[in-house]
Amino acid sequence: MMMALCLASMTAGAQEKLFNSANVQSPVVNADGTVTFNLYAPKAVKVEVTGDFLPAQKQEVAGFGVVETPGVVPLKEGKDGVWSYTTSPLAPELYSYTFNIDGMQGVKDPANVYVNRDIVSFSSIFIVSKAKGDKGDLYRVNEVAHGNLAKVWYNSPTLKMQRRMTVYTPAGYDKGRNYPVMYLMHGAGGDENAWSELGRAAQILDNLIATGKAKPMIVVMPNGNTDCQAAPGEWSRGMYQPSFMGSVNQKPIATMDESFMDIVKYVESHYKVAKGKKNRAICGLSMGGGHTFATTKRYPDTFDYIGLFSAGLHISGDRNKSFYELLQENKEVQGQLSRLFAAKPALYWIAIGKTDFLYQQNADLRRYLDEKGYPYEYVETDGGHIWRNWRIYLTQFAQKIFK
């Protein structure tokens, strides 16, 4: 009886702790598309919410120039120590946010169990959807046939290490047909978990394939940090502090583009893959866009579909010069691009936000391609260097390939 009473007391205590946000629900997506945030903080003096649903702020960041950061608004204290704020109606989308409480920034919403990690930052997330097929609907799990996600270890002879990648196989994969492959690259600070978690890649592909908008395909999401084997804390290096470039302060013996065919060879020997250039696509965001640019010019007749999402473009030369000037000076890169476009890729696709800090680099690349008469497709969206844009780009690119 004493044990039962103790257990009941512990259970009640746990339930009290669980619900002692004064029975607060947050966030609440209202019928009119507004969203209400509630935080139980009876001793707080000042509470704010910062999120990508608010007008962006511009901030100078060393090495990057002016970048956009999420906006901030105050919450208003009501009765019983509950602070609240209600947005204006929001468009369908996946949004992220955190609270600032008395100067402590980046506090997750204790009433919301749904979070994402982006490098060293955690944020709470929610989805707004108003109609079937809108962006919010596309990013959530629907009652459709689901593909599978696997964390796969492979050997990289070029990098001389075992490495991990995330592999999406579409619904019906086991039925025996061979599938085309899209190689999907993350940005600086990311890892092989980034696209499946922050990018909602599995949900996007499930929903597009189920509605016939995209061909069934395998999606391979490698780790682009060539000095790392896997995501932080998930390999033998241990629980080190992640950094923006994913580095663990050891010099890699090869670049991502130099080692990329190790991934292709593994995938094509272990999965039901339709081989050949016409069955391969490669794309990536930011650093991953740079990896895509470098990999495709190194292997000009390997990928038929190429996507640069807010690409961070780098070639050797004076860093004080524009990317266009570097292209004009670098005969090796000119030759590589000439061979790439002579191989006639089915799609060379460039997408970037109007206020992205990498906008000029991508404009320089387009200027060079235009002058050479190299064909490409270009998409320009609102906003800057943000996951909201990259999910859009993946959605659009996936519908253009293998058709």
GROMACS .gro file of C-alpha atoms in nm:
model
  403
    1MET     CA    1   0.000   0.000   0.000
    2MET     CA    2   0.284   0.237   0.085
    3MET     CA    3   0.446   0.163  -0.253
    4ALA     CA    4   0.116   0.226  -0.426
    5LEU     CA    5   0.073   0.557  -0.243
    6CYS     CA    6   0.428   0.662  -0.333
    7LEU     CA    7   0.369   0.568  -0.696
    8ALA     CA    8   0.042   0.761  -0.700
    9SER     CA    9   0.218   1.061  -0.546
   10MET     CA   10   0.498   1.043  -0.802
   11THR     CA   11   0.248   1.011  -1.086
   12ALA     CA   12   0.048   1.306  -0.958
   13GLY     CA   13   0.368   1.508  -0.924
   14ALA     CA   14   0.470   1.421  -1.278
   15GLN     CA   15   0.126   1.512  -1.409
   16GLU     CA   16   0.133   1.837  -1.215
   17LYS     CA   17   0.471   1.919  -1.363
   18LEU     CA   18   0.348   1.823  -1.708
   19PHE     CA   19   0.036   2.036  -1.690
   20ASN     CA   20   0.157   2.308  -1.458
   21SER     CA   21   0.199   2.553  -1.737
   22ALA     CA   22  -0.140   2.660  -1.593
   23ASN     CA   23  -0.301   2.421  -1.845
   24VAL     CA   24  -0.153   2.638  -2.117
   25GLN     CA   25  -0.187   2.537  -2.481
   26SER     CA   26   0.068   2.681  -2.719
   27PRO     CA   27   0.076   2.748  -3.002
   28VAL     CA   28  -0.295   2.758  -3.088
   29VAL     CA   29  -0.368   2.773  -3.461
   30ASN     CA   30  -0.698   2.959  -3.481
   31ALA     CA   31  -0.969   2.911  -3.741
   32ASP     CA   32  -0.891   3.245  -3.908
   33GLY     CA   33  -0.525   3.152  -3.963
   34THR     CA   34  -0.392   3.355  -3.673
   35VAL     CA   35  -0.173   3.179  -3.418
   36THR     CA   36  -0.172   3.244  -3.043
   37PHE     CA   37   0.136   3.181  -2.829
   38ASN     CA   38   0.094   3.132  -2.455
   39LEU     CA   39   0.366   3.102  -2.193
   40TYR     CA   40   0.317   3.043  -1.821
   41ALA     CA   41   0.585   3.257  -1.655
   42PRO     CA   42   0.433   3.425  -1.346
   43LYS     CA   43   0.766   3.568  -1.224
   44ALA     CA   44   0.885   3.699  -1.558
   45VAL     CA   45   0.924   4.072  -1.621
   46LYS     CA   46   0.962   4.068  -1.999
   47VAL     CA   47   0.868   3.797  -2.250
   48GLU     CA   48   0.914   3.806  -2.628
   49VAL     CA   49   0.863   3.561  -2.912
   50THR     CA   50   1.101   3.548  -3.206
   51GLY     CA   51   1.006   3.357  -3.518
   52ASP     CA   52   1.019   3.335  -3.896
   53PHE     CA   53   0.651   3.431  -3.920
   54LEU     CA   54   0.748   3.788  -3.820
   55PRO     CA   55   0.904   4.052  -4.047
   56ALA     CA   56   1.274   3.977  -4.072
   57GLN     CA   57   1.539   4.197  -3.913
   58LYS     CA   58   1.864   4.284  -4.092
   59GLN     CA   59   2.189   4.220  -3.909
   60GLU     CA   60   2.555   4.262  -4.000
   61VAL     CA   61   2.746   3.936  -3.958
   62ALA     CA   62   3.123   3.923  -3.998
   63GLY     CA   63   3.221   3.740  -4.315
   64PHE     CA   64   2.867   3.734  -4.451
   65GLY     CA   65   2.761   4.098  -4.473
   66VAL     CA   66   2.400   4.184  -4.402
   67VAL     CA   67   2.181   3.882  -4.327
   68GLU     CA   68   1.821   3.845  -4.219
   69THR     CA   69   1.725   3.721  -3.875
   70PRO     CA   70   1.377   3.640  -3.739
   71GLY     CA   71   1.165   3.926  -3.607
   72VAL     CA   72   1.079   3.979  -3.240
   73VAL     CA   73   0.755   4.094  -3.071
   74PRO     CA   74   0.657   4.123  -2.701
   75LEU     CA   75   0.399   3.907  -2.529
   76LYS     CA   76   0.146   4.066  -2.297
   77GLU     CA   77   0.098   3.938  -1.945
   78GLY     CA   78  -0.257   3.833  -1.859
   79LYS     CA   79  -0.415   3.672  -1.560
   80ASP     CA   80  -0.257   3.383  -1.370
   81GLY     CA   81   0.090   3.460  -1.502
   82VAL     CA   82   0.017   3.363  -1.862
   83TRP     CA   83   0.184   3.574  -2.131
   84SER     CA   84   0.021   3.579  -2.476
   85TYR     CA   85   0.060   3.707  -2.829
   86THR     CA   86  -0.160   3.650  -3.135
   87THR     CA   87  -0.024   3.692  -3.487
   88SER     CA   88  -0.200   3.829  -3.790
   89PRO     CA   89  -0.330   3.555  -4.026
   90LEU     CA   90  -0.040   3.342  -4.148
   91ALA     CA   91   0.002   3.182  -4.488
   92PRO     CA   92   0.025   2.801  -4.507
   93GLU     CA   93   0.378   2.705  -4.403
   94LEU     CA   94   0.597   2.536  -4.142
   95TYR     CA   95   0.715   2.799  -3.892
   96SER     CA   96   0.971   2.802  -3.613
   97TYR     CA   97   1.001   3.017  -3.302
   98THR     CA   98   1.150   3.054  -2.954
   99PHE     CA   99   1.082   3.273  -2.650
  100ASN     CA  100   1.307   3.535  -2.492
  101ILE     CA  101   1.244   3.551  -2.117
  102ASP     CA  102   1.406   3.830  -1.914
  103GLY     CA  103   1.707   3.840  -2.143
  104MET     CA  104   1.743   3.462  -2.179
  105GLN     CA  105   1.713   3.397  -2.552
  106GLY     CA  106   1.622   3.086  -2.749
  107VAL     CA  107   1.387   2.928  -2.493
  108LYS     CA  108   1.177   2.648  -2.639
  109ASP     CA  109   0.803   2.659  -2.582
  110PRO     CA  110   0.742   2.426  -2.283
  111ALA     CA  111   0.389   2.357  -2.405
  112ASN     CA  112   0.504   2.241  -2.751
  113VAL     CA  113   0.683   1.907  -2.785
  114TYR     CA  114   0.769   1.961  -3.153
  115VAL     CA  115   1.121   2.097  -3.204
  116ASN     CA  116   1.400   2.107  -3.463
  117ARG     CA  117   1.777   2.136  -3.420
  118ASP     CA  118   1.969   2.365  -3.653
  119ILE     CA  119   2.342   2.339  -3.575
  120VAL     CA  120   2.343   2.431  -3.201
  121SER     CA  121   2.000   2.595  -3.183
  122PHE     CA  122   1.670   2.432  -3.101
  123SER     CA  123   1.339   2.592  -3.197
  124SER     CA  124   0.976   2.500  -3.152
  125ILE     CA  125   0.778   2.443  -3.470
  126PHE     CA  126   0.418   2.443  -3.593
  127ILE     CA  127   0.237   2.406  -3.926
  128VAL     CA  128  -0.040   2.619  -4.071
  129SER     CA  129  -0.249   2.462  -4.349
  130LYS     CA  130  -0.570   2.595  -4.500
  131ALA     CA  131  -0.636   2.365  -4.794
  132LYS     CA  132  -0.535   2.029  -4.935
  133GLY     CA  133  -0.214   2.061  -5.131
  134ASP     CA  134  -0.092   2.391  -4.984
  135LYS     CA  135   0.259   2.417  -4.838
  136GLY     CA  136   0.150   2.337  -4.485
  137ASP     CA  137  -0.031   2.028  -4.609
  138LEU     CA  138   0.271   1.926  -4.816
  139TYR     CA  139   0.504   1.944  -4.515
  140ARG     CA  140   0.293   1.739  -4.277
  141VAL     CA  141   0.233   1.365  -4.257
  142ASN     CA  142  -0.082   1.275  -4.450
  143GLU     CA  143  -0.272   0.952  -4.496
  144VAL     CA  144  -0.075   0.845  -4.804
  145ALA     CA  145   0.162   0.560  -4.882
  146HIS     CA  146   0.486   0.629  -4.695
  147GLY     CA  147   0.846   0.577  -4.794
  148ASN     CA  148   1.114   0.477  -4.546
  149LEU     CA  149   1.411   0.666  -4.402
  150ALA     CA  150   1.729   0.478  -4.312
  151LYS     CA  151   2.056   0.589  -4.153
  152VAL     CA  152   2.312   0.407  -4.367
  153TRP     CA  153   2.685   0.362  -4.305
  154TYR     CA  154   2.910   0.326  -4.609
  155ASN     CA  155   3.283   0.309  -4.671
  156SER     CA  156   3.453   0.606  -4.838
  157PRO     CA  157   3.790   0.490  -4.974
  158THR     CA  158   3.868   0.847  -5.084
  159LEU     CA  159   3.820   0.989  -4.732
  160LYS     CA  160   3.948   0.671  -4.566
  161MET     CA  161   3.662   0.646  -4.319
  162GLN     CA  162   3.321   0.497  -4.259
  163ARG     CA  163   3.056   0.763  -4.313
  164ARG     CA  164   2.681   0.791  -4.265
  165MET     CA  165   2.403   0.919  -4.488
  166THR     CA  166   2.024   0.926  -4.475
  167VAL     CA  167   1.846   0.738  -4.752
  168TYR     CA  168   1.479   0.775  -4.845
  169THR     CA  169   1.322   0.487  -5.038
  170PRO     CA  170   0.974   0.551  -5.180
  171ALA     CA  171   0.657   0.360  -5.098
  172GLY     CA  172   0.654   0.035  -5.296
  173TYR     CA  173   1.033   0.019  -5.316
  174ASP     CA  174   1.034  -0.354  -5.242
  175LYS     CA  175   0.812  -0.437  -5.538
  176GLY     CA  176   1.112  -0.490  -5.762
  177ARG     CA  177   1.154  -0.199  -6.003
  178ASN     CA  178   1.465   0.016  -6.033
  179TYR     CA  179   1.444   0.379  -5.926
  180PRO     CA  180   1.621   0.702  -6.024
  181VAL     CA  181   1.822   0.873  -5.751
  182MET     CA  182   1.831   1.231  -5.628
  183TYR     CA  183   2.138   1.325  -5.422
  184LEU     CA  184   2.032   1.602  -5.181
  185MET     CA  185   2.299   1.809  -5.006
  186HIS     CA  186   2.273   2.014  -4.683
  187GLY     CA  187   2.429   2.351  -4.599
  188ALA     CA  188   2.710   2.463  -4.369
  189GLY     CA  189   2.649   2.354  -4.012
  190GLY     CA  190   2.412   2.081  -4.124
  191ASP     CA  191   2.460   1.708  -4.151
  192GLU     CA  192   2.287   1.400  -4.289
  193ASN     CA  193   1.986   1.468  -4.062
  194ALA     CA  194   1.921   1.822  -4.187
  195TRP     CA  195   1.704   1.758  -4.492
  196SER     CA  196   1.494   1.487  -4.329
  197GLU     CA  197   1.425   1.698  -4.017
  198LEU     CA  198   1.448   2.069  -4.102
  199GLY     CA  199   1.372   2.018  -4.470
  200ARG     CA  200   1.077   1.776  -4.432
  201ALA     CA  201   1.215   1.584  -4.730
  202ALA     CA  202   1.032   1.258  -4.655
  203GLN     CA  203   0.696   1.431  -4.611
  204ILE     CA  204   0.746   1.636  -4.929
  205LEU     CA  205   0.841   1.331  -5.136
  206ASP     CA  206   0.565   1.113  -4.989
  207ASN     CA  207   0.301   1.373  -5.069
  208LEU     CA  208   0.432   1.460  -5.416
  209ILE     CA  209   0.468   1.096  -5.520
  210ALA     CA  210   0.125   1.004  -5.379
  211THR     CA  211  -0.043   1.274  -5.590
  212GLY     CA  212   0.154   1.191  -5.904
  213LYS     CA  213   0.342   1.522  -5.902
  214ALA     CA  214   0.683   1.357  -5.869
  215LYS     CA  215   0.822   1.029  -5.993
  216PRO     CA  216   0.900   0.764  -5.731
  217MET     CA  217   1.269   0.805  -5.652
  218ILE     CA  218   1.540   0.725  -5.402
  219VAL     CA  219   1.673   1.032  -5.220
  220VAL     CA  220   2.026   1.016  -5.077
  221MET     CA  221   2.118   1.277  -4.815
  222PRO     CA  222   2.494   1.256  -4.743
  223ASN     CA  223   2.698   1.426  -4.473
  224GLY     CA  224   2.883   1.706  -4.652
  225ASN     CA  225   3.143   1.763  -4.378
  226THR     CA  226   3.437   1.561  -4.503
  227ASP     CA  227   3.618   1.573  -4.167
  228CYS     CA  228   3.319   1.409  -3.995
  229GLN     CA  229   3.170   1.063  -4.019
  230ALA     CA  230   2.816   1.150  -3.909
  231ALA     CA  231   2.599   1.400  -3.724
  232PRO     CA  232   2.732   1.540  -3.393
  233GLY     CA  233   2.716   1.286  -3.112
  234GLU     CA  234   2.642   0.999  -3.351
  235TRP     CA  235   2.995   0.881  -3.426
  236SER     CA  236   3.310   0.797  -3.233
  237ARG     CA  237   3.417   1.160  -3.189
  238GLY     CA  238   3.162   1.179  -2.910
  239MET     CA  239   2.954   1.470  -2.784
  240TYR     CA  240   3.157   1.757  -2.926
  241GLN     CA  241   3.016   2.106  -2.977
  242PRO     CA  242   2.883   2.140  -3.335
  243SER     CA  243   3.006   2.437  -3.537
  244PHE     CA  244   2.884   2.632  -3.836
  245MET     CA  245   3.107   2.445  -4.081
  246GLY     CA  246   3.062   2.110  -3.909
  247SER     CA  247   3.437   2.094  -3.845
  248VAL     CA  248   3.604   1.892  -3.572
  249ASN     CA  249   3.937   2.065  -3.635
  250GLN     CA  250   4.097   1.791  -3.838
  251LYS     CA  251   4.201   1.850  -4.196
  252PRO     CA  252   4.006   1.632  -4.443
  253ILE     CA  253   4.215   1.444  -4.694
  254ALA     CA  254   3.977   1.518  -4.982
  255THR     CA  255   3.687   1.748  -5.071
  256MET     CA  256   3.323   1.652  -5.102
  257ASP     CA  257   3.332   1.660  -5.482
  258GLU     CA  258   3.652   1.453  -5.491
  259SER     CA  259   3.489   1.186  -5.273
  260PHE     CA  260   3.137   1.201  -5.413
  261MET     CA  261   3.161   0.900  -5.643
  262ASP     CA  262   3.218   0.682  -5.333
  263ILE     CA  263   2.855   0.759  -5.245
  264VAL     CA  264   2.726   0.695  -5.596
  265LYS     CA  265   2.909   0.361  -5.619
  266TYR     CA  266   2.772   0.248  -5.282
  267VAL     CA  267   2.414   0.347  -5.367
  268GLU     CA  268   2.424   0.182  -5.708
  269SER     CA  269   2.561  -0.142  -5.564
  270HIS     CA  270   2.324  -0.165  -5.266
  271TYR     CA  271   1.989  -0.031  -5.390
  272LYS     CA  272   1.745  -0.097  -5.674
  273VAL     CA  273   1.882   0.183  -5.887
  274ALA     CA  274   1.824   0.273  -6.250
  275LYS     CA  275   2.177   0.361  -6.357
  276GLY     CA  276   2.306   0.613  -6.606
  277LYS     CA  277   2.310   0.991  -6.629
  278LYS     CA  278   1.939   1.027  -6.706
  279ASN     CA  279   1.855   0.856  -6.376
  280ARG     CA  280   2.072   1.079  -6.154
  281ALA     CA  281   1.992   1.421  -6.006
  282ILE     CA  282   2.198   1.625  -5.763
  283CYS     CA  283   2.102   1.939  -5.573
  284GLY     CA  284   2.182   2.120  -5.252
  285LEU     CA  285   2.137   2.430  -5.041
  286SER     CA  286   2.406   2.687  -4.958
  287MET     CA  287   2.727   2.488  -4.899
  288GLY     CA  288   2.548   2.191  -5.056
  289GLY     CA  289   2.476   2.407  -5.360
  290GLY     CA  290   2.849   2.474  -5.376
  291HIS     CA  291   2.914   2.101  -5.350
  292THR     CA  292   2.665   2.046  -5.632
  293PHE     CA  293   2.838   2.308  -5.848
  294ALA     CA  294   3.181   2.154  -5.782
  295THR     CA  295   3.072   1.791  -5.821
  296THR     CA  296   2.894   1.842  -6.152
  297LYS     CA  297   3.179   2.033  -6.312
  298ARG     CA  298   3.420   1.762  -6.194
  299TYR     CA  299   3.198   1.484  -6.333
  300PRO     CA  300   3.035   1.655  -6.634
  301ASP     CA  301   2.857   1.352  -6.781
  302THR     CA  302   2.724   1.197  -6.459
  303PHE     CA  303   2.412   1.393  -6.358
  304ASP     CA  304   2.128   1.496  -6.588
  305TYR     CA  305   1.946   1.715  -6.334
  306ILE     CA  306   2.136   1.978  -6.137
  307GLY     CA  307   1.986   2.210  -5.873
  308LEU     CA  308   2.158   2.501  -5.698
  309PHE     CA  309   1.952   2.623  -5.400
  310SER     CA  310   2.092   2.953  -5.261
  311ALA     CA  311   2.429   2.813  -5.360
  312GLY     CA  312   2.751   2.914  -5.188
  313LEU     CA  313   2.983   2.923  -5.489
  314HIS     CA  314   3.360   2.899  -5.445
  315ILE     CA  315   3.653   2.874  -5.684
  316SER     CA  316   4.017   2.954  -5.620
  317GLY     CA  317   4.141   3.309  -5.659
  318ASP     CA  318   4.145   3.649  -5.493
  319ARG     CA  319   3.856   3.661  -5.245
  320ASN     CA  320   3.834   4.036  -5.291
  321LYS     CA  321   3.717   3.981  -5.648
  322SER     CA  322   3.360   3.903  -5.750
  323PHE     CA  323   3.260   3.550  -5.843
  324TYR     CA  324   3.214   3.670  -6.202
  325GLU     CA  325   3.571   3.803  -6.210
  326LEU     CA  326   3.702   3.476  -6.072
  327LEU     CA  327   3.513   3.284  -6.340
  328GLN     CA  328   3.659   3.509  -6.608
  329GLU     CA  329   4.012   3.439  -6.484
  330ASN     CA  330   3.992   3.066  -6.412
  331LYS     CA  331   4.055   2.871  -6.734
  332GLU     CA  332   4.025   2.535  -6.557
  333VAL     CA  333   3.672   2.611  -6.433
  334GLN     CA  334   3.578   2.754  -6.771
  335GLY     CA  335   3.683   2.427  -6.932
  336GLN     CA  336   3.493   2.221  -6.677
  337LEU     CA  337   3.173   2.421  -6.732
  338SER     CA  338   3.219   2.395  -7.108
  339ARG     CA  339   3.239   2.015  -7.085
  340LEU     CA  340   2.943   2.005  -6.847
  341PHE     CA  341   2.713   2.196  -7.082
  342ALA     CA  342   2.848   2.014  -7.388
  343ALA     CA  343   2.711   1.701  -7.221
  344LYS     CA  344   2.367   1.868  -7.238
  345PRO     CA  345   2.220   1.818  -6.889
  346ALA     CA  346   1.842   1.794  -6.901
  347LEU     CA  347   1.808   2.062  -6.633
  348TYR     CA  348   2.042   2.317  -6.474
  349TRP     CA  349   1.825   2.490  -6.214
  350ILE     CA  350   1.921   2.792  -6.003
  351ALA     CA  351   1.699   2.926  -5.722
  352ILE     CA  352   1.758   3.197  -5.464
  353GLY     CA  353   1.575   3.448  -5.244
  354LYS     CA  354   1.574   3.817  -5.334
  355THR     CA  355   1.738   3.917  -5.007
  356ASP     CA  356   1.977   3.621  -4.976
  357PHE     CA  357   2.331   3.731  -4.885
  358LEU     CA  358   2.455   3.498  -5.162
  359TYR     CA  359   2.236   3.666  -5.424
  360GLN     CA  360   2.523   3.843  -5.602
  361GLN     CA  361   2.730   3.524  -5.635
  362ASN     CA  362   2.439   3.354  -5.807
  363ALA     CA  363   2.376   3.660  -6.025
  364ASP     CA  364   2.744   3.644  -6.128
  365LEU     CA  365   2.708   3.279  -6.224
  366ARG     CA  366   2.396   3.354  -6.429
  367ARG     CA  367   2.574   3.640  -6.603
  368TYR     CA  368   2.856   3.406  -6.703
  369LEU     CA  369   2.615   3.135  -6.822
  370ASP     CA  370   2.418   3.389  -7.023
  371GLU     CA  371   2.732   3.516  -7.195
  372LYS     CA  372   2.831   3.161  -7.287
  373GLY     CA  373   2.480   3.070  -7.402
  374TYR     CA  374   2.457   2.786  -7.151
  375PRO     CA  375   2.089   2.702  -7.083
  376TYR     CA  376   1.947   2.705  -6.731
  377GLU     CA  377   1.622   2.772  -6.545
  378TYR     CA  378   1.602   3.039  -6.278
  379VAL     CA  379   1.363   3.085  -5.985
  380GLU     CA  380   1.367   3.389  -5.756
  381THR     CA  381   1.162   3.396  -5.437
  382ASP     CA  382   1.100   3.640  -5.156
  383GLY     CA  383   1.308   3.617  -4.840
  384GLY     CA  384   1.667   3.526  -4.770
  385HIS     CA  385   1.885   3.234  -4.669
  386ILE     CA  386   1.613   3.033  -4.493
  387TRP     CA  387   1.467   2.685  -4.475
  388ARG     CA  388   1.131   2.820  -4.587
  389ASN     CA  389   1.286   2.884  -4.930
  390TRP     CA  390   1.480   2.559  -4.945
  391ARG     CA  391   1.169   2.349  -4.883
  392ILE     CA  392   1.004   2.537  -5.171
  393TYR     CA  393   1.302   2.469  -5.397
  394LEU     CA  394   1.305   2.099  -5.315
  395THR     CA  395   0.931   2.080  -5.385
  396GLN     CA  396   0.969   2.248  -5.724
  397PHE     CA  397   1.287   2.067  -5.828
  398ALA     CA  398   1.150   1.723  -5.738
  399GLN     CA  399   0.858   1.780  -5.975
  400LYS     CA  400   1.088   1.861  -6.268
  401ILE     CA  401   1.320   1.563  -6.267
  402PHE     CA  402   1.310   1.215  -6.422
  403LYS     CA  403   1.023   1.306  -6.655
   0.00000   0.00000   0.00000
